[in-house]
mmCIF file with all atom_site columns, C-alpha atoms in Angstrom:
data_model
loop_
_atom_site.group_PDB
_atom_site.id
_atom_site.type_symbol
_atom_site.label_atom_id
_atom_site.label_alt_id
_atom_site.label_comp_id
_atom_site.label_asym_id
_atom_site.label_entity_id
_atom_site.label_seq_id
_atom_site.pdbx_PDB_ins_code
_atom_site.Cartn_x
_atom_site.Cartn_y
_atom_site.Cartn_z
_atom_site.occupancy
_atom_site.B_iso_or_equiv
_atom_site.pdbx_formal_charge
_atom_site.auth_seq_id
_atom_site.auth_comp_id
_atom_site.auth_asym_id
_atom_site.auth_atom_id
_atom_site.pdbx_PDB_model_num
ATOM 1   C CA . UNK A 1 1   ? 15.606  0.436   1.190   1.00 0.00 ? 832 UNK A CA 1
ATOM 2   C CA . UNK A 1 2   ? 14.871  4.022   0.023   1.00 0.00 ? 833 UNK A CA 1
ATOM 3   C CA . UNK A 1 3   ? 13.310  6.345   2.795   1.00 0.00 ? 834 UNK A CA 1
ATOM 4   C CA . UNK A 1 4   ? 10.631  8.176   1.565   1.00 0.00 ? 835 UNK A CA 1
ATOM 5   C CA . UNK A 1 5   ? 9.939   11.851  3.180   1.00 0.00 ? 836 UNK A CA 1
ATOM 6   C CA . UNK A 1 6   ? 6.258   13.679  2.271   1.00 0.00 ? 837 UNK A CA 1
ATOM 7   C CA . UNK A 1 7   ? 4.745   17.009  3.750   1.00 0.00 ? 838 UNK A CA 1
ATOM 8   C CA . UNK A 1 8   ? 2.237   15.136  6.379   1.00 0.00 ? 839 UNK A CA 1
ATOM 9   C CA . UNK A 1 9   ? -0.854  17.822  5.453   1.00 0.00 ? 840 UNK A CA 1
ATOM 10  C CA . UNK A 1 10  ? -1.600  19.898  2.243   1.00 0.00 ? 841 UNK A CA 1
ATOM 11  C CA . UNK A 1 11  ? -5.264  21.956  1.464   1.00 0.00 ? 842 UNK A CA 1
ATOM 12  C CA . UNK A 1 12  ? -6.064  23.092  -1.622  1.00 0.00 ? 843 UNK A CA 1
ATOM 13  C CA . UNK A 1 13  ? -9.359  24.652  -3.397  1.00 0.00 ? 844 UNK A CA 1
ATOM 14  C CA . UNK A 1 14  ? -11.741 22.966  -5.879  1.00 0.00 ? 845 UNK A CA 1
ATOM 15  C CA . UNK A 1 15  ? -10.225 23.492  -9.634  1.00 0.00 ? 846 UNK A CA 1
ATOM 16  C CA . UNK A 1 16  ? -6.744  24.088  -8.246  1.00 0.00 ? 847 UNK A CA 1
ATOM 17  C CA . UNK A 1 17  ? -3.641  22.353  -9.068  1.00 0.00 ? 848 UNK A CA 1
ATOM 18  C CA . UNK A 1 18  ? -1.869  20.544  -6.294  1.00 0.00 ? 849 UNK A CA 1
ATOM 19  C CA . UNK A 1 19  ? 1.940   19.201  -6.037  1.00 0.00 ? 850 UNK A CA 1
ATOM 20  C CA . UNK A 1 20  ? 2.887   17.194  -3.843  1.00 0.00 ? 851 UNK A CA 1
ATOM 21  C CA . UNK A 1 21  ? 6.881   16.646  -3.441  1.00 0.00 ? 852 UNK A CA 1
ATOM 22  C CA . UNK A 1 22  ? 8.700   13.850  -2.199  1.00 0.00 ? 853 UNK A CA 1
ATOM 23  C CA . UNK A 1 23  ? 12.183  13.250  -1.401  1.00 0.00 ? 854 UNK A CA 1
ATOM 24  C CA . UNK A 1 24  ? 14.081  9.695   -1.327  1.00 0.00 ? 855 UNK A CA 1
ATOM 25  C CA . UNK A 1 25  ? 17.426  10.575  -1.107  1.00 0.00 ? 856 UNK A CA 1
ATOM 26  C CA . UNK A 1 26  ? 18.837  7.050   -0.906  1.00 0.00 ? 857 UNK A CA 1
ATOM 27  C CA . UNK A 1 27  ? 17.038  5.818   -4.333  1.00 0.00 ? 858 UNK A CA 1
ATOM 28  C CA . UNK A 1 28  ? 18.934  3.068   -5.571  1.00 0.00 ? 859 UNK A CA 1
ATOM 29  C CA . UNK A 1 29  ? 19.109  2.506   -9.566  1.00 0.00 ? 860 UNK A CA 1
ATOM 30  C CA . UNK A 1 30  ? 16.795  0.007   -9.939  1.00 0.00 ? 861 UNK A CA 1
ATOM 31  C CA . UNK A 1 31  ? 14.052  1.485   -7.961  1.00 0.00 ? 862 UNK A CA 1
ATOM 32  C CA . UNK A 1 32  ? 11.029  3.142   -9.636  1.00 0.00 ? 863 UNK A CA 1
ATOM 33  C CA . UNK A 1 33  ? 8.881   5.638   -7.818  1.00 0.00 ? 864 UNK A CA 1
ATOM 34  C CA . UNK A 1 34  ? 5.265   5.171   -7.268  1.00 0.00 ? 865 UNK A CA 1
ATOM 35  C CA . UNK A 1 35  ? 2.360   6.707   -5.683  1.00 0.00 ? 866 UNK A CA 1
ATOM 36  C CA . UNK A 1 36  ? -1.157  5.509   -4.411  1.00 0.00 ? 867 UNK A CA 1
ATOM 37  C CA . UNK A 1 37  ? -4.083  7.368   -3.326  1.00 0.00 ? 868 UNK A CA 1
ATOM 38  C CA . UNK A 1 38  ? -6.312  6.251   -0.291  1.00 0.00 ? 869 UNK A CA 1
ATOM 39  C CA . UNK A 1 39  ? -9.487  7.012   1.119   1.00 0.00 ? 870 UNK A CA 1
ATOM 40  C CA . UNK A 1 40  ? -10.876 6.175   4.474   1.00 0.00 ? 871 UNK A CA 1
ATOM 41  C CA . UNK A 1 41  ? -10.976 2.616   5.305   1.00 0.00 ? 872 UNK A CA 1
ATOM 42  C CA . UNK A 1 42  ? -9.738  1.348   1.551   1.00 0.00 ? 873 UNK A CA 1
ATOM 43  C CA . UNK A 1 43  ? -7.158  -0.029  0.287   1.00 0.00 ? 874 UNK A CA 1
ATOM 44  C CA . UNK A 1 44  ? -4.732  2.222   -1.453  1.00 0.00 ? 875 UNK A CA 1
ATOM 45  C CA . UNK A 1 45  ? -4.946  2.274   -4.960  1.00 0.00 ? 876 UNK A CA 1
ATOM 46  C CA . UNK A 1 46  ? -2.350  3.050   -7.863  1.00 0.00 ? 877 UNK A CA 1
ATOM 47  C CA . UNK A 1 47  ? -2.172  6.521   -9.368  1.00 0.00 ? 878 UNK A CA 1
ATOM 48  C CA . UNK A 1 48  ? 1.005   6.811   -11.466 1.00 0.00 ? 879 UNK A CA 1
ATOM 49  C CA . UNK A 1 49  ? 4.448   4.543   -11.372 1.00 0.00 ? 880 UNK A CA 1
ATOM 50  C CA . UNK A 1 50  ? 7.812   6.404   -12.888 1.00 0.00 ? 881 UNK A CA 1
ATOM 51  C CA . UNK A 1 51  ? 11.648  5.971   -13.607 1.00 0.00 ? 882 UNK A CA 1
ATOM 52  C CA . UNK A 1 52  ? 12.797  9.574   -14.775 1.00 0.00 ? 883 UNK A CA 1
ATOM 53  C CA . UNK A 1 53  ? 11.481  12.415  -16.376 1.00 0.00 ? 884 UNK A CA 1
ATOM 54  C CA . UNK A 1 54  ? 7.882   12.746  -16.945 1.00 0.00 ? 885 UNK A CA 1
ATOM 55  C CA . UNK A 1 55  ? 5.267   10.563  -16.842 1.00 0.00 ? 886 UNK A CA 1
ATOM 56  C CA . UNK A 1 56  ? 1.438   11.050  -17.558 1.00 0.00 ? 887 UNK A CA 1
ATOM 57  C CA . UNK A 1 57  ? -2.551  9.451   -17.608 1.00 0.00 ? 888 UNK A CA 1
ATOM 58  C CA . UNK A 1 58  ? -5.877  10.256  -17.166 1.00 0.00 ? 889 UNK A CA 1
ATOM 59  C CA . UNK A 1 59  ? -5.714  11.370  -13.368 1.00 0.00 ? 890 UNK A CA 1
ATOM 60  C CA . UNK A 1 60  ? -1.774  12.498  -12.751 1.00 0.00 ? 891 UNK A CA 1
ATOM 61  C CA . UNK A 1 61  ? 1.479   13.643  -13.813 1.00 0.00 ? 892 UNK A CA 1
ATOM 62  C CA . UNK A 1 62  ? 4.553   12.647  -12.028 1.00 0.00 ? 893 UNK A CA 1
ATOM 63  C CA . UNK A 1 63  ? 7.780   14.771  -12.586 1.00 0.00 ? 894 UNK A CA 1
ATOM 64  C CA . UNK A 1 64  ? 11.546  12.943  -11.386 1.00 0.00 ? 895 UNK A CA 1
ATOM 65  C CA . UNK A 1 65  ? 14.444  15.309  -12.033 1.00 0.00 ? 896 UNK A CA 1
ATOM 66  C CA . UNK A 1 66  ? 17.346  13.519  -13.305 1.00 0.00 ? 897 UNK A CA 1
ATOM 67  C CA . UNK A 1 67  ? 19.134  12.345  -10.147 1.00 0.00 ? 898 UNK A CA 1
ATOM 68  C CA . UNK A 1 68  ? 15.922  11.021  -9.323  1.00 0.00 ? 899 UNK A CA 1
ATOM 69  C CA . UNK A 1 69  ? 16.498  12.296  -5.372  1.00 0.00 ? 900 UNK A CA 1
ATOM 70  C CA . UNK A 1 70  ? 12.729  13.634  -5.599  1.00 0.00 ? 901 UNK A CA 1
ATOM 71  C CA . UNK A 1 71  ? 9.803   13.313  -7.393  1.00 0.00 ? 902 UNK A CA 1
ATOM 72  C CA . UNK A 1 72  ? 6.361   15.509  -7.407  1.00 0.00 ? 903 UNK A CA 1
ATOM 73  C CA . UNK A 1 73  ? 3.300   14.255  -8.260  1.00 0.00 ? 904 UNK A CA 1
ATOM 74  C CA . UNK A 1 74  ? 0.760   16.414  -10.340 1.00 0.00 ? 905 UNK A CA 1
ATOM 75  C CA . UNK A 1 75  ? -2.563  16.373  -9.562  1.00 0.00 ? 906 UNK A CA 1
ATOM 76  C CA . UNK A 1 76  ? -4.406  18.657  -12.090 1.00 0.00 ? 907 UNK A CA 1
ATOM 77  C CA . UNK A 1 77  ? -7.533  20.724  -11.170 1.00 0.00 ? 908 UNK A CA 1
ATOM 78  C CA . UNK A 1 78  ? -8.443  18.833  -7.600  1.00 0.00 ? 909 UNK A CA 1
ATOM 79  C CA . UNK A 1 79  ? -12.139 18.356  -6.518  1.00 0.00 ? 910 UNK A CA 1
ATOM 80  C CA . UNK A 1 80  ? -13.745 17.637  -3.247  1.00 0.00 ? 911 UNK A CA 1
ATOM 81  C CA . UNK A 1 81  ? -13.171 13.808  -3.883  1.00 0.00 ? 912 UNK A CA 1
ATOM 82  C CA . UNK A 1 82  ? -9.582  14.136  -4.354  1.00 0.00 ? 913 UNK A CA 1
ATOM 83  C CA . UNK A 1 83  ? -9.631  14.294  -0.356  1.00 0.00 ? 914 UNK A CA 1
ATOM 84  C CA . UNK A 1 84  ? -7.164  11.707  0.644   1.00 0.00 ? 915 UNK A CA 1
ATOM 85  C CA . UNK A 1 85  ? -4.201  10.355  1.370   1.00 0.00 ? 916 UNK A CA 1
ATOM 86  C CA . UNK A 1 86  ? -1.534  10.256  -1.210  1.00 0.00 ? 917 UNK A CA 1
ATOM 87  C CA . UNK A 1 87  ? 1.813   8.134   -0.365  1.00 0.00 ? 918 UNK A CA 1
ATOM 88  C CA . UNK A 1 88  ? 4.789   8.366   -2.314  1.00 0.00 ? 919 UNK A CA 1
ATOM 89  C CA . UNK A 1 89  ? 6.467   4.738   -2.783  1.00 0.00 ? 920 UNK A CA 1
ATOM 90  C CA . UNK A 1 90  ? 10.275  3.508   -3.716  1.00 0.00 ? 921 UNK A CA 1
ATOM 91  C CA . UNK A 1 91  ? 9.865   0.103   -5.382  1.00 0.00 ? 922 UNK A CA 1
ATOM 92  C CA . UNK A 1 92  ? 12.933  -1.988  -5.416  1.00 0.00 ? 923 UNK A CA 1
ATOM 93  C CA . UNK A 1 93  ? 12.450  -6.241  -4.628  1.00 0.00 ? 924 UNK A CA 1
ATOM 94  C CA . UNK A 1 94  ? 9.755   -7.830  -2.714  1.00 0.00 ? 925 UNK A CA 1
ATOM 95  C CA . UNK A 1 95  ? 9.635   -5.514  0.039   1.00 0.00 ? 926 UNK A CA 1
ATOM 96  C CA . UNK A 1 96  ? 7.153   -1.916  -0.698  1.00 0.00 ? 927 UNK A CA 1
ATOM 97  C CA . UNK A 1 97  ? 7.860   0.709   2.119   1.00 0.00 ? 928 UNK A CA 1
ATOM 98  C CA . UNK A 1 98  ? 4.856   2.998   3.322   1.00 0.00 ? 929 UNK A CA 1
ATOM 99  C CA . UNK A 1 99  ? 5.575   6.423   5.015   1.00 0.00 ? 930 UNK A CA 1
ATOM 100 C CA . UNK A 1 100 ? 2.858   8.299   6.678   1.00 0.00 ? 931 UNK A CA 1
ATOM 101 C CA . UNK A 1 101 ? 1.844   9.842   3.371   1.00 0.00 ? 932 UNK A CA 1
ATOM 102 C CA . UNK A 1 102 ? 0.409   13.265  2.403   1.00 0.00 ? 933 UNK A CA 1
ATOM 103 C CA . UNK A 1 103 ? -3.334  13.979  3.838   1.00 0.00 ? 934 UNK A CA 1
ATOM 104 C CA . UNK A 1 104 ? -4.620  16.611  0.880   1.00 0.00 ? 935 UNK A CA 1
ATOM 105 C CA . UNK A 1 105 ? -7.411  18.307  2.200   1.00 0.00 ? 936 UNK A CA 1
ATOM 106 C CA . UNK A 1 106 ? -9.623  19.570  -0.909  1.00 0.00 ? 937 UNK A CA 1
ATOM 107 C CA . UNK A 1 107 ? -11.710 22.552  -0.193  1.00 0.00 ? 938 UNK A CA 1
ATOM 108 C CA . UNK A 1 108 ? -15.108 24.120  -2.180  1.00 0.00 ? 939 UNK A CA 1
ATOM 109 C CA . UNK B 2 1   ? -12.318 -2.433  -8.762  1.00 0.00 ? 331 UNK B CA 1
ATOM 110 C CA . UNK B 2 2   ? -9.047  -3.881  -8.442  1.00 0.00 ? 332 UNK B CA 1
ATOM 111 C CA . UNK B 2 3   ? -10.515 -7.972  -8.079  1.00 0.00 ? 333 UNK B CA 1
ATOM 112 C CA . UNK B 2 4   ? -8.554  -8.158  -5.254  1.00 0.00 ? 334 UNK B CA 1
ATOM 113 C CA . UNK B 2 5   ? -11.218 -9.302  -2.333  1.00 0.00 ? 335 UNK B CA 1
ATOM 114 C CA . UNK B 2 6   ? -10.554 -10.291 1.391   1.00 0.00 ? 336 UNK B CA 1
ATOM 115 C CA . UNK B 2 7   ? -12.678 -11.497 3.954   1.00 0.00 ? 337 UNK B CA 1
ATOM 116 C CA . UNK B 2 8   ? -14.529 -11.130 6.345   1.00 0.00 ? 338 UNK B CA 1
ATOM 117 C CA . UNK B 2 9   ? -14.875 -7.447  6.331   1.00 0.00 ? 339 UNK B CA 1
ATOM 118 C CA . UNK B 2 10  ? -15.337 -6.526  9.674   1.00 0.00 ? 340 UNK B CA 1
ATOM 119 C CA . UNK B 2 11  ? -13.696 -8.736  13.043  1.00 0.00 ? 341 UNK B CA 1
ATOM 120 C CA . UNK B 2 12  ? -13.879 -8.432  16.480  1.00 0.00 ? 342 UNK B CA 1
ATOM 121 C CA . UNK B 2 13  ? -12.189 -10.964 18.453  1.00 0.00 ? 343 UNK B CA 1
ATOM 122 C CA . UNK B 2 14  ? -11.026 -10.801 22.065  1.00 0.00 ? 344 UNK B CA 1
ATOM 123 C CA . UNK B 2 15  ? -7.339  -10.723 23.317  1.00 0.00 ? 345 UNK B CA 1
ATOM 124 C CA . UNK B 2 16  ? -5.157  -14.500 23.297  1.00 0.00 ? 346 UNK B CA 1
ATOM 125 C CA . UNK B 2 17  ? -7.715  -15.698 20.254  1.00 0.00 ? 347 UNK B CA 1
ATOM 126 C CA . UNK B 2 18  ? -6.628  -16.532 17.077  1.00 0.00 ? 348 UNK B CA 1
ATOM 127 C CA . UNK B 2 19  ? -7.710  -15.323 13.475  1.00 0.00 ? 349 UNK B CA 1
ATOM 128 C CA . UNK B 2 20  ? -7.427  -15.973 10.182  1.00 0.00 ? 350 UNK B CA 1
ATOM 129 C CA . UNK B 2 21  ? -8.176  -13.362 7.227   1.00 0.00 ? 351 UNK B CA 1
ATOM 130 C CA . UNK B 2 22  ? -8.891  -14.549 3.510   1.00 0.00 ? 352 UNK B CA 1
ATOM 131 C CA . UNK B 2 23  ? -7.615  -12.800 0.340   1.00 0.00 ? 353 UNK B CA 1
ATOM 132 C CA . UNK B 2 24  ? -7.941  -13.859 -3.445  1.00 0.00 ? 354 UNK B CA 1
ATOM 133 C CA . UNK B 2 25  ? -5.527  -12.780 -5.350  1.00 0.00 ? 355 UNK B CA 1
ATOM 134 C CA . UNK B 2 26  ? -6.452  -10.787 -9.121  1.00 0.00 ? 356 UNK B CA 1
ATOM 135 C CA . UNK B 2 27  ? -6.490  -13.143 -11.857 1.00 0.00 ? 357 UNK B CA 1
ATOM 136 C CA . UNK B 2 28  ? -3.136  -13.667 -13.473 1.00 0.00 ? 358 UNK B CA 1
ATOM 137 C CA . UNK B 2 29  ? -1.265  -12.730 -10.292 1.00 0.00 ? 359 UNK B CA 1
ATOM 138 C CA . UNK B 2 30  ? 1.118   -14.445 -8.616  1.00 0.00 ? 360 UNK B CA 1
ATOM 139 C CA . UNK B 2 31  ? 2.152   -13.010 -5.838  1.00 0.00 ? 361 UNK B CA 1
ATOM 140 C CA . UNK B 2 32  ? 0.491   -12.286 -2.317  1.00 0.00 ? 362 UNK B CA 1
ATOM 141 C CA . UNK B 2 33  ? 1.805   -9.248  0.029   1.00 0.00 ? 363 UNK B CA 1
ATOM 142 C CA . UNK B 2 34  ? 0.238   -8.319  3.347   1.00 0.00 ? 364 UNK B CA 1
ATOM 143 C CA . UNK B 2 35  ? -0.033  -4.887  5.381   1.00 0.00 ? 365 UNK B CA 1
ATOM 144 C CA . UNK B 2 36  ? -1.639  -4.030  8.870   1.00 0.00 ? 366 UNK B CA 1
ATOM 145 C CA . UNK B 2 37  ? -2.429  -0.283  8.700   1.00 0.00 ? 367 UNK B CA 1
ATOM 146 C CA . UNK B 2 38  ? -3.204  1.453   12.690  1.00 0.00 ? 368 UNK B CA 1
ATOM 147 C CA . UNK B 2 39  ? -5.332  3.998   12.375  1.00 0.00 ? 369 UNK B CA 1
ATOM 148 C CA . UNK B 2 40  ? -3.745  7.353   11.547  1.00 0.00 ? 370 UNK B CA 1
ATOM 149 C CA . UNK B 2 41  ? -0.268  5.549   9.901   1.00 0.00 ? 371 UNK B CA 1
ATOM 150 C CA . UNK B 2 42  ? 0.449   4.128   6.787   1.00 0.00 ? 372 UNK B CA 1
ATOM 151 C CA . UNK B 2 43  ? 0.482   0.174   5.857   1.00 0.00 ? 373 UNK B CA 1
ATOM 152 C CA . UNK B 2 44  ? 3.345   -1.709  7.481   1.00 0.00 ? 374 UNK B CA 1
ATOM 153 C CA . UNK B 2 45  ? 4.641   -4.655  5.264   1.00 0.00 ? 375 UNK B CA 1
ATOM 154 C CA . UNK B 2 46  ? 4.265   -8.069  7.236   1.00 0.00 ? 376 UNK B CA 1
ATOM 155 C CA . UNK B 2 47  ? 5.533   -10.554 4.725   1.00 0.00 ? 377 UNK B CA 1
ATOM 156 C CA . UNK B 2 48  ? 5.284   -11.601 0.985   1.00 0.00 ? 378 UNK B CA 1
ATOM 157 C CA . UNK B 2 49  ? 4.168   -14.793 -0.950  1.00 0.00 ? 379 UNK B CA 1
ATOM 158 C CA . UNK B 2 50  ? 5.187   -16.065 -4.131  1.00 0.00 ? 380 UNK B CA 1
ATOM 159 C CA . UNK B 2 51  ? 4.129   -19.015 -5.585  1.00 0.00 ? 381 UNK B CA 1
ATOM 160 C CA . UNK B 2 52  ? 3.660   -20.859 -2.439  1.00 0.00 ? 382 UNK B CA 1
ATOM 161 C CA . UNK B 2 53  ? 6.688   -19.713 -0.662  1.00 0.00 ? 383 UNK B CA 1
ATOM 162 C CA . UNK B 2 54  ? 7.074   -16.710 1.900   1.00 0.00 ? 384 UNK B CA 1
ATOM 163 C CA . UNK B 2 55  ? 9.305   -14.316 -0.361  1.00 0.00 ? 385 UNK B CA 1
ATOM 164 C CA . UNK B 2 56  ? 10.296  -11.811 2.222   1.00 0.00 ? 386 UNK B CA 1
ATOM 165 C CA . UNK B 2 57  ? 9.413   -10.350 5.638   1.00 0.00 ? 387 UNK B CA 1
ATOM 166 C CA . UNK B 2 58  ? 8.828   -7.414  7.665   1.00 0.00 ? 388 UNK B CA 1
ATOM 167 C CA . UNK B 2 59  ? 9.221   -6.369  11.099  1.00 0.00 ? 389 UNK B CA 1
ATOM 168 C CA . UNK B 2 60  ? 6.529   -8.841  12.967  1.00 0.00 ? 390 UNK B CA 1
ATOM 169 C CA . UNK B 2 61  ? 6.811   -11.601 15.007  1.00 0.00 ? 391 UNK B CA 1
ATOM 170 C CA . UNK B 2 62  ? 6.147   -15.379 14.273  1.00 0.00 ? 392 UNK B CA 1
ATOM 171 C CA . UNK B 2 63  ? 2.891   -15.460 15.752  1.00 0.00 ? 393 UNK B CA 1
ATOM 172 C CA . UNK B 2 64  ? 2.116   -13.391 12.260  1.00 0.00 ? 394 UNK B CA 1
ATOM 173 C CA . UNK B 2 65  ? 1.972   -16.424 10.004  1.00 0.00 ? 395 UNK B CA 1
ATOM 174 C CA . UNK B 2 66  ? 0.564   -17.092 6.344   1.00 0.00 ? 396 UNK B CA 1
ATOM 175 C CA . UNK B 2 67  ? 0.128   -19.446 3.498   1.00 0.00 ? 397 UNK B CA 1
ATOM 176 C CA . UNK B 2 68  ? -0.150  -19.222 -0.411  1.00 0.00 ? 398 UNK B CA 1
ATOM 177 C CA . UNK B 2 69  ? -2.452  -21.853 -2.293  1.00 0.00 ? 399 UNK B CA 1
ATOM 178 C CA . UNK B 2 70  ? -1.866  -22.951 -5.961  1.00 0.00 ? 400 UNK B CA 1
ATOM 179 C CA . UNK B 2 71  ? -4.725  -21.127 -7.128  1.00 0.00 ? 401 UNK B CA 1
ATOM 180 C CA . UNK B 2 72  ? -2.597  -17.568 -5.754  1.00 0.00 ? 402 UNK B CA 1
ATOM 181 C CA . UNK B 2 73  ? -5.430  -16.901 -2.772  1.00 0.00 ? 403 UNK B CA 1
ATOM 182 C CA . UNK B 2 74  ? -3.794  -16.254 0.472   1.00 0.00 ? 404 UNK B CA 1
ATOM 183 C CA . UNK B 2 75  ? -4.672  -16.409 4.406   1.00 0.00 ? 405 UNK B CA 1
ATOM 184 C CA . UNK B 2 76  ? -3.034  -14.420 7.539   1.00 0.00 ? 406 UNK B CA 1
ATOM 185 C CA . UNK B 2 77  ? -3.101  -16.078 10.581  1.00 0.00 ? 407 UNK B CA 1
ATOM 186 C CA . UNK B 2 78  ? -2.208  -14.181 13.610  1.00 0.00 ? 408 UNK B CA 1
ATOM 187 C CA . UNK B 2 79  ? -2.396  -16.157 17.025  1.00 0.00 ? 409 UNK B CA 1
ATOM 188 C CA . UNK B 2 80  ? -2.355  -14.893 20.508  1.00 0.00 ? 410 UNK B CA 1
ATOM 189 C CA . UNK B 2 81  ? -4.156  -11.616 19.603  1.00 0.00 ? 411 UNK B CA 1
ATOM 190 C CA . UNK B 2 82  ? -2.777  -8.838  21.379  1.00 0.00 ? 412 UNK B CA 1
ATOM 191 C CA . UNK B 2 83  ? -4.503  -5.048  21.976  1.00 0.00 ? 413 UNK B CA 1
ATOM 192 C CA . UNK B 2 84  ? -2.443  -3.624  19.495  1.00 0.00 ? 414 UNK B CA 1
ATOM 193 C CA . UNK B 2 85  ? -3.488  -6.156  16.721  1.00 0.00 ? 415 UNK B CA 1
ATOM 194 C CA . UNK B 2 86  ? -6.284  -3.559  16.139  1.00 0.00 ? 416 UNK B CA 1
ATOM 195 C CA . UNK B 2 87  ? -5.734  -2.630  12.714  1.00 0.00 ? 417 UNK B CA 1
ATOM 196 C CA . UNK B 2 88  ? -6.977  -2.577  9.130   1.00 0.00 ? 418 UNK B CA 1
ATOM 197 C CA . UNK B 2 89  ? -5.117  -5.719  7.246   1.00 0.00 ? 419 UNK B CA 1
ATOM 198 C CA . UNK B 2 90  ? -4.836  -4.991  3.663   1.00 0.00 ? 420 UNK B CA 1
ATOM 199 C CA . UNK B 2 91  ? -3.786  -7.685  0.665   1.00 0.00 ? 421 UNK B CA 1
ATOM 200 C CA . UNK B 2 92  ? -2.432  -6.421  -2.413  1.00 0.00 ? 422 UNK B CA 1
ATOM 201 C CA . UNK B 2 93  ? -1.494  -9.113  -5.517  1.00 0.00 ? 423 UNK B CA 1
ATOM 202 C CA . UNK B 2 94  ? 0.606   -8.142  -7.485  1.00 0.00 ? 424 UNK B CA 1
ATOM 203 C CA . UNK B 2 95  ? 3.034   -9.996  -10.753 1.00 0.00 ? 425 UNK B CA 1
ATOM 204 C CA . UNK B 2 96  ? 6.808   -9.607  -11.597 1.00 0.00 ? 426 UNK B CA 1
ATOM 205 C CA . UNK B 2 97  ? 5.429   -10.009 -15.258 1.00 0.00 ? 427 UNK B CA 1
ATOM 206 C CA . UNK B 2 98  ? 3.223   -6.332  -14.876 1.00 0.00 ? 428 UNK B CA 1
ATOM 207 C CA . UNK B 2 99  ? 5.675   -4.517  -13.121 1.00 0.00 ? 429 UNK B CA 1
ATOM 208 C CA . UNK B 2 100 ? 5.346   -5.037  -9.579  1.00 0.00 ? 430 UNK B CA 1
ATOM 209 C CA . UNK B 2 101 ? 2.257   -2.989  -9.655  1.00 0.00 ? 431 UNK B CA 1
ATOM 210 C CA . UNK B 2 102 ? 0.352   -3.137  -6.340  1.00 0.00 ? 432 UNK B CA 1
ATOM 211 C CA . UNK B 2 103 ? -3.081  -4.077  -6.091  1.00 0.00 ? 433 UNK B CA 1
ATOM 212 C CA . UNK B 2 104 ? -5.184  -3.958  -2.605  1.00 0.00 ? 434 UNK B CA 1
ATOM 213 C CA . UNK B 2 105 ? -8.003  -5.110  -1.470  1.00 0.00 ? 435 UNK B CA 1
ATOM 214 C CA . UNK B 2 106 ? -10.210 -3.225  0.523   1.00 0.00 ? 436 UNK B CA 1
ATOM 215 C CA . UNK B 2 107 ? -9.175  -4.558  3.979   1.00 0.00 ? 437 UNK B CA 1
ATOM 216 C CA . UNK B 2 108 ? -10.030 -6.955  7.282   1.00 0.00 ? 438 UNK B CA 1
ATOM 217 C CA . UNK B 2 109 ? -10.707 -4.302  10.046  1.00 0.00 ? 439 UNK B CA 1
ATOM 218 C CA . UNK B 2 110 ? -9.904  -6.468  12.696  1.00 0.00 ? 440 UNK B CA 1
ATOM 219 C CA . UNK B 2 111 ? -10.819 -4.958  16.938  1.00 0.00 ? 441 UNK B CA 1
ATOM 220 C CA . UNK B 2 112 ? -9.357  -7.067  19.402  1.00 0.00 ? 442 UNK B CA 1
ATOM 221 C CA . UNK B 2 113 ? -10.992 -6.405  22.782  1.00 0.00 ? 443 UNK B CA 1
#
């Protein structure tokens, strides 16, 4: 199973564009890549799901270079409520693997 | 709204008890997974139901048990309650048919005292 490694803390300002990288070095082929977003004493809850290149909706855009070793999710113009937790996911089989995830801090 | 929901809430029970924590599953999935999440770290995987069967694993011991009914709904028992069952237990449903897409609930805070 694909490790997953995340920055633990990011802040950012109100309007701002944040990125948040992730590296999963081991990704096997059939993996995809997948991040959820979680506030305090919630379940997390889907933001965007990729293979390679780009992929975009409403609230995200996740980028996956082409040996697919890291991805960065997009989030564009943050406001306060984007304070949370973000975890970047490797999906391969029955089994999905949390890491500690990336606590983004959203300032006014 | 995911239409994932899992009850109770809230649960305090006291150390060598026994508990069991509800989840029904979104319509049209078929599949069952369930996390504890300590405060501070992310979920940890306890095992996985698929139509009826346990589908896979994680690092917990037998005392973490569960079942799948036909209707997809799902229950965690844990027996034996120890301090560090203190946790948030999540449910997520998810189907092979939409892409393995997780869906939580919003969680079981369970305090054992």
């Amino acid at each position: 199973l694909a490790k997953t490694t995340q920055p633990i803390s990011m802040d950012s300002y109100e309007g701002q564009e944040v990125n948040i990288t992730c590296s999963h070095n081991n990704i096997a082929t059939n993996d995809y890549i997948t991040w959820y977003q979680q506030f305090p004493s919630q379940g997390p809850r889907f933001i965007i799901q990729g293979y390679k290149t780009k992929v975009t909706n409403e609230v995200a855009s996740l980028f996956i270079p082409a040996d697919r070793k890291s991805s960065t999710l997009s989030l564009p113009r943050v406001s306060l409520s984007d304070t949370a937790v973000y975890y970047c996911l490797v999906i391969g089989g029955f089994k999905t693997i949390f890491g500690a995830g990336t606590r983004l801090f959203v300032k006014a | 709204e995911t239409g994932v929901t899992q009850s109770p809430t809230h649960l305090i029970k006291t150390r060598g008890q026994q508990v069991t924590l509800r989840c029904s599953s979104q319509s049209g999935h078929n599949t069952v997974s369930w996390y504890q999440q300590a405060l501070g770290q992310g979920p940890q995987f306890i095992f996985q139901y698929y139509r009826e069967e346990e589908n896979g694993r994680g690092n917990f011991p037998p005392r973490f048990s569960g079942l799948q009914f036909p209707n997809y709904s799902s229950e965690l028992n844990v027996n034996a309650l120890e301090l560090d069952d203190s946790a948030l237990y999540l449910c997520a449903s998810s189907s092979k048919e939409v892409g393995e897409k997780l869906f939580f609930g919003s969680g079981t805070q369970l305090s054992v005292l």
